Short mmCIF file of C-alpha atoms in Angstrom, two decimals:
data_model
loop_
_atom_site.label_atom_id
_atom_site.label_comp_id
_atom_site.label_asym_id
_atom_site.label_seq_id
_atom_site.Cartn_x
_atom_site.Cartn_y
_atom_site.Cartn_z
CA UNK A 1 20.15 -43.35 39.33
CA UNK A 2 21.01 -46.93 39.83
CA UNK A 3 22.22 -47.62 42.96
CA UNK A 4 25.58 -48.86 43.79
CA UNK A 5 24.77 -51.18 46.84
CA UNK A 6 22.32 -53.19 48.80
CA UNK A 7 22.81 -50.66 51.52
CA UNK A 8 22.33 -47.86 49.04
CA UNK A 9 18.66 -46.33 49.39
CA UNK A 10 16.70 -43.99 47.86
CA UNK A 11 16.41 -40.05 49.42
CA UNK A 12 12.91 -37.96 48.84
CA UNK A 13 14.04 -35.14 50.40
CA UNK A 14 17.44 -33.28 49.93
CA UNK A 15 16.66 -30.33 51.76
CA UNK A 16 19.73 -31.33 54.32
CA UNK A 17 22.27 -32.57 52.07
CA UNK A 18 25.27 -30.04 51.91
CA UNK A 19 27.52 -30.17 48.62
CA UNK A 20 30.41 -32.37 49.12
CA UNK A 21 31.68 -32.19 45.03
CA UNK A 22 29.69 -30.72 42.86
CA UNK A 23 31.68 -31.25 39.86
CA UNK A 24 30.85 -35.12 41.11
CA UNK A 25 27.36 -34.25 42.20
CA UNK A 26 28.48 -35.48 45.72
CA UNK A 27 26.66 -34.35 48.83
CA UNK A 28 26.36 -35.55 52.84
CA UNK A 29 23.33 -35.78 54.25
CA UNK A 30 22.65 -36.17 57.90
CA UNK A 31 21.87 -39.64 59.52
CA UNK A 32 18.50 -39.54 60.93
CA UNK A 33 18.41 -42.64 63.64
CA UNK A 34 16.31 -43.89 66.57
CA UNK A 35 16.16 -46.74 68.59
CA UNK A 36 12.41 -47.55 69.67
CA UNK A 37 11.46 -49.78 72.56
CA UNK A 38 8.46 -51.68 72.92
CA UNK A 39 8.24 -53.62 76.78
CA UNK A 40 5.68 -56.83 76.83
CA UNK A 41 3.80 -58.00 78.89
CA UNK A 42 3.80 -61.00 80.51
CA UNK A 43 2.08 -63.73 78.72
CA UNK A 44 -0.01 -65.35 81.30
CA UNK A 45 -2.31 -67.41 78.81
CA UNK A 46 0.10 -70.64 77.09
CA UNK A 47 -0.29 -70.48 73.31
CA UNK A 48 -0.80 -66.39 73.16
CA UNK A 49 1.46 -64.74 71.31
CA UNK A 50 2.31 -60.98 70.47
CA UNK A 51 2.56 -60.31 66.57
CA UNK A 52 6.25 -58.43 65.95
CA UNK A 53 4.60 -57.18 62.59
CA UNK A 54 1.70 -55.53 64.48
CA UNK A 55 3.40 -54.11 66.58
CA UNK A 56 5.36 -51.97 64.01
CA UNK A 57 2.69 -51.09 62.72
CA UNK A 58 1.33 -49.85 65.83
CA UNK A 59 4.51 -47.59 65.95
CA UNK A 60 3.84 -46.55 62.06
CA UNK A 61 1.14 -45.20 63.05
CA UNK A 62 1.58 -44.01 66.33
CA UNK A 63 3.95 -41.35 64.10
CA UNK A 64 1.62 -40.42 60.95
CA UNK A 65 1.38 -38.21 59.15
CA UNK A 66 5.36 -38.61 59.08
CA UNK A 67 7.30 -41.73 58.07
CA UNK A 68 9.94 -43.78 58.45
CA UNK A 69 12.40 -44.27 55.52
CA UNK A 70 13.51 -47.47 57.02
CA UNK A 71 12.48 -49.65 60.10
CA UNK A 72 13.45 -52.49 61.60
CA UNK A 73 13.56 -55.05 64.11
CA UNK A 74 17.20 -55.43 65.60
CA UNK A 75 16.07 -57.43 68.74
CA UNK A 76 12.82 -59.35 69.82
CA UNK A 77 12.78 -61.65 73.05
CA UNK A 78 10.07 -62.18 75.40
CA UNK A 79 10.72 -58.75 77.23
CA UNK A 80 10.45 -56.38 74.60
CA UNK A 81 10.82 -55.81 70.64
CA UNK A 82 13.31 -53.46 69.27
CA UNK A 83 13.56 -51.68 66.18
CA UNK A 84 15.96 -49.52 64.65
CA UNK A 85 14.13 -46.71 62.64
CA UNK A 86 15.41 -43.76 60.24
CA UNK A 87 14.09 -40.37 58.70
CA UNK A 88 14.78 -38.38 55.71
CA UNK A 89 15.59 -35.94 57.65
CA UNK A 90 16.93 -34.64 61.18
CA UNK A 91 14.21 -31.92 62.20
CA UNK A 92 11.69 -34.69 62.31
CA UNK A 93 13.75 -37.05 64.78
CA UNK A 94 12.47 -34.61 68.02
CA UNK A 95 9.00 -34.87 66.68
CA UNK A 96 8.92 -38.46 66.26
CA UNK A 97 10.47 -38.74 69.40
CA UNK A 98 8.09 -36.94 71.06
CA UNK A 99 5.22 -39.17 69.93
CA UNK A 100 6.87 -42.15 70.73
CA UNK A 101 8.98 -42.03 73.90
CA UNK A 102 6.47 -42.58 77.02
CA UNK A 103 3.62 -43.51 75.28
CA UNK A 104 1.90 -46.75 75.29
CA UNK A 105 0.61 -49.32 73.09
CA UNK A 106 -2.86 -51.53 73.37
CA UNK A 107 -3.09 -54.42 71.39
CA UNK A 108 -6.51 -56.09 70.85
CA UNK A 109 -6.62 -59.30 73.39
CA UNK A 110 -4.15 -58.36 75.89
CA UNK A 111 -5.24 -56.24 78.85
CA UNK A 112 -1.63 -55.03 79.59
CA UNK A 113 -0.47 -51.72 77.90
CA UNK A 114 2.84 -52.15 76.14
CA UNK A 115 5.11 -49.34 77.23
CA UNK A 116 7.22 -47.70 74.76
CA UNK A 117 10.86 -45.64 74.57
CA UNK A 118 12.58 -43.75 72.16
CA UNK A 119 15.87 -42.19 72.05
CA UNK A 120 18.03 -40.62 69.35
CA UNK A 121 20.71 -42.76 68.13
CA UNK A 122 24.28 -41.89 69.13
CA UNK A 123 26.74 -41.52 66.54
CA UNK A 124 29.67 -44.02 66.62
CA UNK A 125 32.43 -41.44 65.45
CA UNK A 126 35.46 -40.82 66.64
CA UNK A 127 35.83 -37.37 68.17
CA UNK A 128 38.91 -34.96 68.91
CA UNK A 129 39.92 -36.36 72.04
CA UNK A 130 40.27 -39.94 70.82
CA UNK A 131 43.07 -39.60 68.08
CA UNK A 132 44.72 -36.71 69.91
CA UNK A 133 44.91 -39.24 73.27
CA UNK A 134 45.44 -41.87 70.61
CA UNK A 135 48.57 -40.42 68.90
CA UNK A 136 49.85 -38.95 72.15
CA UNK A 137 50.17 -42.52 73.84
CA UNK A 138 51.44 -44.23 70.86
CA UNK A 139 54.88 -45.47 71.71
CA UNK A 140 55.62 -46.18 67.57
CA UNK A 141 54.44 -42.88 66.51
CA UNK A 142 56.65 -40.09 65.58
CA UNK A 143 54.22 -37.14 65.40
CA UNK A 144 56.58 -35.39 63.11
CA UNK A 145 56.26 -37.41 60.02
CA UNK A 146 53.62 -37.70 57.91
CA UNK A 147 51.06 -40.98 58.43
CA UNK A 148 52.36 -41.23 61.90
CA UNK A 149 50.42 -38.17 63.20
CA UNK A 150 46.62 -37.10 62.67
CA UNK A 151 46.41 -36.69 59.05
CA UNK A 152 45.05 -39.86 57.31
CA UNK A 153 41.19 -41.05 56.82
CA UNK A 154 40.25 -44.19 56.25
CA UNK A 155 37.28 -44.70 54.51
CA UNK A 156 34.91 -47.98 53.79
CA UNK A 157 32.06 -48.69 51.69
CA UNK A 158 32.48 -46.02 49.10
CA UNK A 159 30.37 -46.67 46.20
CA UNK A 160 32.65 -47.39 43.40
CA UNK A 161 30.81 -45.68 40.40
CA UNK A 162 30.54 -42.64 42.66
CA UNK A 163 34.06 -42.00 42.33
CA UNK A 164 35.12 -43.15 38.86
CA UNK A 165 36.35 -40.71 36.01
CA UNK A 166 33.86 -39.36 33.74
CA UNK A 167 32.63 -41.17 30.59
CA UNK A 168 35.20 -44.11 31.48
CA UNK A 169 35.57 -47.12 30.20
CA UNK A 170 35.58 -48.51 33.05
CA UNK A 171 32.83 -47.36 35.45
CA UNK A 172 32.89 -49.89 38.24
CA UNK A 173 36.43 -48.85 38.72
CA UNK A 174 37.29 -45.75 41.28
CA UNK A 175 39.79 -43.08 40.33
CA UNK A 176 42.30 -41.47 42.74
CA UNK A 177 41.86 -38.47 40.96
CA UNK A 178 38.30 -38.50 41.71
CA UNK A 179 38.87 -39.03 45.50
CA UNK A 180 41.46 -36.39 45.67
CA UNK A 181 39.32 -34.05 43.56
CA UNK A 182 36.21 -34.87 45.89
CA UNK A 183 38.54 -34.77 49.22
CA UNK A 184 40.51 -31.57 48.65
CA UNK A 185 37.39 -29.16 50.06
CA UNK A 186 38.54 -29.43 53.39
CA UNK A 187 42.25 -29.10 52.54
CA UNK A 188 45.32 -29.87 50.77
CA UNK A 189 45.84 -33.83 49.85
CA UNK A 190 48.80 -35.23 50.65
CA UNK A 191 48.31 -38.23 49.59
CA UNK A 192 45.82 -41.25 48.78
CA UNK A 193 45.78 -45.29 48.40
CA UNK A 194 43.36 -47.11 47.00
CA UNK A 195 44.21 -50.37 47.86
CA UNK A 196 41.91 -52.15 45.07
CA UNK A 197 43.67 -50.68 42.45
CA UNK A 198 46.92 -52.10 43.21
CA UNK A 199 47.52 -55.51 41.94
CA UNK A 200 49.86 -56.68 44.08
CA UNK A 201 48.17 -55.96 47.16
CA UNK A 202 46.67 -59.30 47.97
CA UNK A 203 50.56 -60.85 47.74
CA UNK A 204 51.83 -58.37 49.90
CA UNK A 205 52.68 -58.62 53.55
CA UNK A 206 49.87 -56.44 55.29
CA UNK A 207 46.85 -58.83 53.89
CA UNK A 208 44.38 -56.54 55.74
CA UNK A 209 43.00 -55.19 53.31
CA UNK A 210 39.75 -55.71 51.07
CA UNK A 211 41.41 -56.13 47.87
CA UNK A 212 39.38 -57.94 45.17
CA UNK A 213 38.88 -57.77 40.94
CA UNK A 214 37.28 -55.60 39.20
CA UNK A 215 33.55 -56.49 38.34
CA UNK A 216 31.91 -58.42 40.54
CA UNK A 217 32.05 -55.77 43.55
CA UNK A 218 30.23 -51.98 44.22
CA UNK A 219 32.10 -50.59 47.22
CA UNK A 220 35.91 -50.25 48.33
CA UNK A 221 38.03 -48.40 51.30
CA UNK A 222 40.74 -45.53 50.48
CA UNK A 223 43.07 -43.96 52.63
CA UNK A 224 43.30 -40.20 52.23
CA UNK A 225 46.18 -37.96 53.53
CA UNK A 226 46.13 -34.31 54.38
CA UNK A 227 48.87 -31.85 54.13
CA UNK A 228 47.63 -29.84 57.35
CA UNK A 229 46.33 -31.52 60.53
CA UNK A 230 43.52 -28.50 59.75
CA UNK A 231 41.97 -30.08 56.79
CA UNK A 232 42.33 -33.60 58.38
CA UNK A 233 40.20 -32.18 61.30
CA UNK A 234 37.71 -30.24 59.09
CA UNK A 235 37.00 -33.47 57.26
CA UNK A 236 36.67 -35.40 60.64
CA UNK A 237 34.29 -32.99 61.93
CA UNK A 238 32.40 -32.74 58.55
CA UNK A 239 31.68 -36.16 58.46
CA UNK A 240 31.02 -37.46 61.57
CA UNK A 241 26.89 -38.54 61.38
CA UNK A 242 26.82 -38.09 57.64
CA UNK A 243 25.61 -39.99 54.91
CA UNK A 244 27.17 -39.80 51.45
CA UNK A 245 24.38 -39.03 48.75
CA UNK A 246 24.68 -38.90 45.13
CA UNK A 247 22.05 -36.80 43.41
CA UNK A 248 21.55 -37.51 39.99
CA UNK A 249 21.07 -34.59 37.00
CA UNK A 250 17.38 -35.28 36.88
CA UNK A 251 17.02 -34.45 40.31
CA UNK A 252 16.87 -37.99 41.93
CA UNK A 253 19.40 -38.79 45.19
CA UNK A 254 20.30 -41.89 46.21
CA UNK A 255 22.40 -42.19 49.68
CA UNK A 256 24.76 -45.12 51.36
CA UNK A 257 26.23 -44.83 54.44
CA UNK A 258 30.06 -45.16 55.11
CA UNK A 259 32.47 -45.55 57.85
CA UNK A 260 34.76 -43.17 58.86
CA UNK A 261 38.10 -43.61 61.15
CA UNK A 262 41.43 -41.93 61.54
CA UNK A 263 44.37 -44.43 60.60
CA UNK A 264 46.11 -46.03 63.36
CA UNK A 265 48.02 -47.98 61.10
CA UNK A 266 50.94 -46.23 59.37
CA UNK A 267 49.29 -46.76 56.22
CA UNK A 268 50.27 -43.85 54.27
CA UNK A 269 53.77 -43.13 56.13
CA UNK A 270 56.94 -43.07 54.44
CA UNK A 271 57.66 -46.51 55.83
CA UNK A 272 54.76 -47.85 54.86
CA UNK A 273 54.88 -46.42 51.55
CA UNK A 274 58.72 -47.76 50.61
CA UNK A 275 58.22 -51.12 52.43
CA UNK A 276 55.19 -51.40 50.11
CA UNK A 277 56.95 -49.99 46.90
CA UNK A 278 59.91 -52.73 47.97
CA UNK A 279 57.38 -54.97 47.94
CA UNK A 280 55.75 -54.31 44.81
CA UNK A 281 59.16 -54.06 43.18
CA UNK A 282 60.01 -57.71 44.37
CA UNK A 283 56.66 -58.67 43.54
CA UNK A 284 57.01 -57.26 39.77
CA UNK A 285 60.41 -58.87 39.53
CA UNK A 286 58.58 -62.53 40.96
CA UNK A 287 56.22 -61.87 38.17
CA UNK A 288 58.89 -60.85 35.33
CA UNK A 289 60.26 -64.21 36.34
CA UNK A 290 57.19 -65.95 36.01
CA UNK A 291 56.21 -64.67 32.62
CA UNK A 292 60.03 -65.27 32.00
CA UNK A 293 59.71 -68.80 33.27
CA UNK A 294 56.10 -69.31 31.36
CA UNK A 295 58.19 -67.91 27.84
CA UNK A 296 60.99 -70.23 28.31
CA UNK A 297 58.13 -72.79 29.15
CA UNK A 298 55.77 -71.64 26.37
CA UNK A 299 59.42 -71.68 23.82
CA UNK A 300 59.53 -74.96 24.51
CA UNK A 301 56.52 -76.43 24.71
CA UNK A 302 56.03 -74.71 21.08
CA UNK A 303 59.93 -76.36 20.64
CA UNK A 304 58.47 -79.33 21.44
CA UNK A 305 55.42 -79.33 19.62
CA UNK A 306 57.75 -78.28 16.48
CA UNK A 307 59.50 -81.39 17.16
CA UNK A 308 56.20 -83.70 17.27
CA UNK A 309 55.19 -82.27 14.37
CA UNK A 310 58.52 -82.57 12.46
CA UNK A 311 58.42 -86.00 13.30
CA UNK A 312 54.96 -86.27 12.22
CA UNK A 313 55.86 -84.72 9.27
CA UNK A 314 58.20 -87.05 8.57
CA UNK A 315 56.26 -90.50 9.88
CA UNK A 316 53.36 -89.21 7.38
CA UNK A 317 55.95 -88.87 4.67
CA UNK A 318 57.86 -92.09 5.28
CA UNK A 319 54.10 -93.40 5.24
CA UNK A 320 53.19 -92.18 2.56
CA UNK A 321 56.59 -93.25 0.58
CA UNK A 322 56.02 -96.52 2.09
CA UNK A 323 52.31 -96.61 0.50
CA UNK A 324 53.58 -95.80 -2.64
CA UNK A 325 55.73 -98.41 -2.18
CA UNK A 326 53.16 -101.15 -1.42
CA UNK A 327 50.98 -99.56 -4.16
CA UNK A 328 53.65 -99.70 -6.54
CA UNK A 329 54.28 -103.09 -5.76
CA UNK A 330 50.55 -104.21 -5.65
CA UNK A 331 50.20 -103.28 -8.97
CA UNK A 332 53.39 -104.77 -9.87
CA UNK A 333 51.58 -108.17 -8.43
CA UNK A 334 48.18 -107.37 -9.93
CA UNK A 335 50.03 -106.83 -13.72
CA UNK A 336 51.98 -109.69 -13.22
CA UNK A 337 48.75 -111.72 -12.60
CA UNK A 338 47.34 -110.47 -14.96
CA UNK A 339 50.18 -111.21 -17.23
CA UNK A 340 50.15 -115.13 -15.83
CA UNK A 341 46.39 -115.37 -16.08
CA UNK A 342 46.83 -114.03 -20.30
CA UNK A 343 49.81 -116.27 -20.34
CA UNK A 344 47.23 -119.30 -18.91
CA UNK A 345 44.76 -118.25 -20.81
CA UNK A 346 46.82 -118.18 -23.89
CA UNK A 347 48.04 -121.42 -22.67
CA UNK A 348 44.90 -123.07 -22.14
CA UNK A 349 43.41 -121.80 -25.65
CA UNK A 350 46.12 -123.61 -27.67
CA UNK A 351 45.45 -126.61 -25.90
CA UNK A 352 41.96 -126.44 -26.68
CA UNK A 353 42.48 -125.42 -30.09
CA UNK A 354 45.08 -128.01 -30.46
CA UNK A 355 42.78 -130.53 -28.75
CA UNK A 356 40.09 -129.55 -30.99
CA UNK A 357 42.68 -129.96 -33.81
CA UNK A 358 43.35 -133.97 -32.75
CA UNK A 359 39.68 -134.08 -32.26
CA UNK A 360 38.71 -133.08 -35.94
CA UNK A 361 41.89 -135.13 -37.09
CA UNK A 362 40.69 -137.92 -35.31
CA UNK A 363 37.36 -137.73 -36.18
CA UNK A 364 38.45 -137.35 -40.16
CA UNK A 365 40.47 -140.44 -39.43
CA UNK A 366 37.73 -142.04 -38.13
CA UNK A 367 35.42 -140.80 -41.03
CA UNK A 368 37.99 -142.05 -43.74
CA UNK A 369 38.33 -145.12 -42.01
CA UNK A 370 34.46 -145.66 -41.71
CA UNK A 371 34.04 -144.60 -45.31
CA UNK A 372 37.38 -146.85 -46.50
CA UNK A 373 35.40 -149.45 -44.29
CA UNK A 374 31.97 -148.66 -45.79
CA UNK A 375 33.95 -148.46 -49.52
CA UNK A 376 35.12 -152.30 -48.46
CA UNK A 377 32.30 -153.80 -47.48
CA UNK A 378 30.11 -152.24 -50.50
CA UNK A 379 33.04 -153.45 -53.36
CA UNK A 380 32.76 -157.51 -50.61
CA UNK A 381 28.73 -156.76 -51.35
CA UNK A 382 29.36 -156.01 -55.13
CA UNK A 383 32.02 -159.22 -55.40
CA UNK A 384 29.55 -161.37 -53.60
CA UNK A 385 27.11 -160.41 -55.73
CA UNK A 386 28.76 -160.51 -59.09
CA UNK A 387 30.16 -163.96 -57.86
CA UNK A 388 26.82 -165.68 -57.12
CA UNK A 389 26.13 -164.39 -60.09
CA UNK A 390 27.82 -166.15 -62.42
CA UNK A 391 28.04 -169.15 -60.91
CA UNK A 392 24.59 -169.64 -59.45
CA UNK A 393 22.43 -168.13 -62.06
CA UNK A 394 21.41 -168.77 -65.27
CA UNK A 395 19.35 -167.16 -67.13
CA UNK A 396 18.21 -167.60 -70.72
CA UNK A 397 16.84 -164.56 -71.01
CA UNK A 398 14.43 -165.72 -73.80
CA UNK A 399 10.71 -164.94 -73.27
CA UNK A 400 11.87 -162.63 -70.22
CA UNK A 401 9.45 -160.18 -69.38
CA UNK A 402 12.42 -158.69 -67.65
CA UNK A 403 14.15 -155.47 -69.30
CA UNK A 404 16.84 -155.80 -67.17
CA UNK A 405 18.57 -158.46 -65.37
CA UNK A 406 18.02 -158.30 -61.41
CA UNK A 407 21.42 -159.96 -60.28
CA UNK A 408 23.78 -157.93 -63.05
CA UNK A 409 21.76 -154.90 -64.19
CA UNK A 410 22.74 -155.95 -67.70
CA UNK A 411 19.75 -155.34 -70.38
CA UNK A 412 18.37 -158.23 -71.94
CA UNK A 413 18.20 -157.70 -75.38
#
């Protein structure tokens, strides 16, 4: 069984648990508490010093072959050490006791004997007398109604998987019907609160309560109202110096203790009940305005966000038109450049071809004129020639070994 709570512990022997549910497997055991006195001596030597942890186990086994489920110290000064001890069961408190109270202890090193006392544990429970003196004194009490009268428990520390529905999805979560259903042996429910499961408890007025979310906690207090002042009483008496034990289908227990009280607080009386229902109301209607207030809110932050977007919308088209635009245009540019730079280009080749046109012309000018010059100078040459020629030569050409004259070329015959 896993256990619910820190102060949840484990039980060996059930033999003293009496059914409290069994459809919930629900039981009450009897608490089985001492208190357990150890006197010390004076401490005459500086520096010497009595072990706490030797001591209890001294009183361990100053009880053997029995046991204690739980000890502890609750108080250590020089005087004495005190411990707070419990039993599986209540038979074996008077035996314990009875090796324990008067008896002494000797520790090894210390010549004093260390006296001890035990004594049963009285049960801090409210009996008959105190809500019927209780109720009768009351000056705001009208014993007549229910809640104002002795009819409502209040109970803490309830383990909250103890109590929650069957095969639910939510097991850390108590049920109502489970309390009622686990309540109703010792008489007719009236009625019962849980104030955990109301939502609106923290908000409300009466902020006495231990209200917290679901989850992170194991135990919560109920209220639980009888019909009859008889089954109120019965349930009192039933479970004053009882534990409340779970046993588990395989035979395990585990067991918690819980505190028990009679309501002094109106809780569950029909002013109570419509101030808190007023409440509630007022505190649903807050909250219908708040989720109104967070639609309207939410409406037009979305409103708004429509809006940004929108105008994003239309930035990114305006954008974009306007980049198509400038692309438009910068090819516009680049094909107009391109046009100018042909155009140049163009330009630049008929100037070189008609350059290169004057070139050749000028050069064939040139050529003609060199060859015109080359075609005077040879006919000057040829003049010259056939001039000194005939004036300056003579030849008689008789007897001339020559074939043909040098200066005219003519053959002499």
């Amino acid at each position: 069984i896993a256990t619910s709570a820190t102060m949840t512990t484990i039980v060996h022997d059930t033999t003293e648990a009496v059914c409290l549910s069994a459809e919930y497997n629900l039981y009450l055991k009897p608490i089985a508490k001492m208190t357990v006195s150890v006197a010390l001596p004076q401490l005459k030597l500086p520096g010497k010093s009595i072990s706490n942890w030797e001591v209890m186990e001294r009183v361990k086994a100053m009880v053997a072959p029995e046991q204690f489920s739980v000890l502890r110290i609750s108080k250590s000064t020089m005087d004495f050490i005190r411990f707070e001890g419990e039993v599986e069961n209540k038979t074996v408190v008077k035996s314990l006791l009875g090796r324990l109270d008067g008896k002494s202890i000797k520790l090894s090193g210390f010549t004093d004997v260390l006296k001890v006392r035990a004594v049963e544990n009285k049960v801090d429970f409210p009996a008959r007398h105190d809500w019927d003196s209780f109720f009768r004194d009351a000056k705001d009490m009208n014993e007549t109604l229910p809640g104002e009268r002795p009819d409502t428990i209040h109970l803490e520390g309830l383990p909250c998987r103890w109590f929650s529905q069957k095969d639910s999805n939510y097991p850390d979560r108590p049920s109502e019907n489970v309390l009622i259903a686990v309540f109703q042996s010792f008489g007719k429910v009236r009625n019962v609160d849980i104030p955990m499961l109301d939502p609106y408890r923290e908000e409300m007025l009466d902020k006495n309560f231990s209200t917290f979310s679901f989850g992170g906690h194991l135990n919560f207090e109920a209220y639980v109202q009888y019909q009859e002042y008889c089954g109120f009483a019965k349930a009192m008496d039933t479970l004053r110096g009882m534990k409340l034990m779970l046993k588990g289908d395989d035979g395990k227990a585990v067991a918690c203790n819980i505190k028990v009280a009679f309501d002094t607080s109106k809780h569950l009386s029909e002013t109570a009940l419509k101030r808190r229902t007023l409440e509630r109301m007022k505190l649903q209607e807050l909250e219908r305005q708040r989720e109104e207030q967070k639609r309207r809110e939410k409406e037009e932050e979305e409103r708004r966000k429509e809006e940004e977007r929108y105008d994003q919308e239309e930035e990114e088209k305006e954008r974009r038109k306007e980049e198509r635009l400038r692309k438009r245009e910068q090819k516009l540019r680049e094909r107009e450049q391109r046009r100018n730079l042909k155009r140049v280009r163009r330009q630049q080749e008929e100037e070189q071809k008609k350059l290169q046109m004057k070139i050749a012309m000028e050069e064939r000018r040139l050529l003609l004129a060199q060859r015109n010059l080359e075609s005077i100078r040879l006919i000057a040459e040829l003049l010259f020639r056939a001039d000194t020629h005939a004036h300056t030569h003579t030849h008689t050409h008789t007897g001339c070994a020559l074939k043909y004259c040098p200066h005219c070329y003519k053959r002499i015959i």
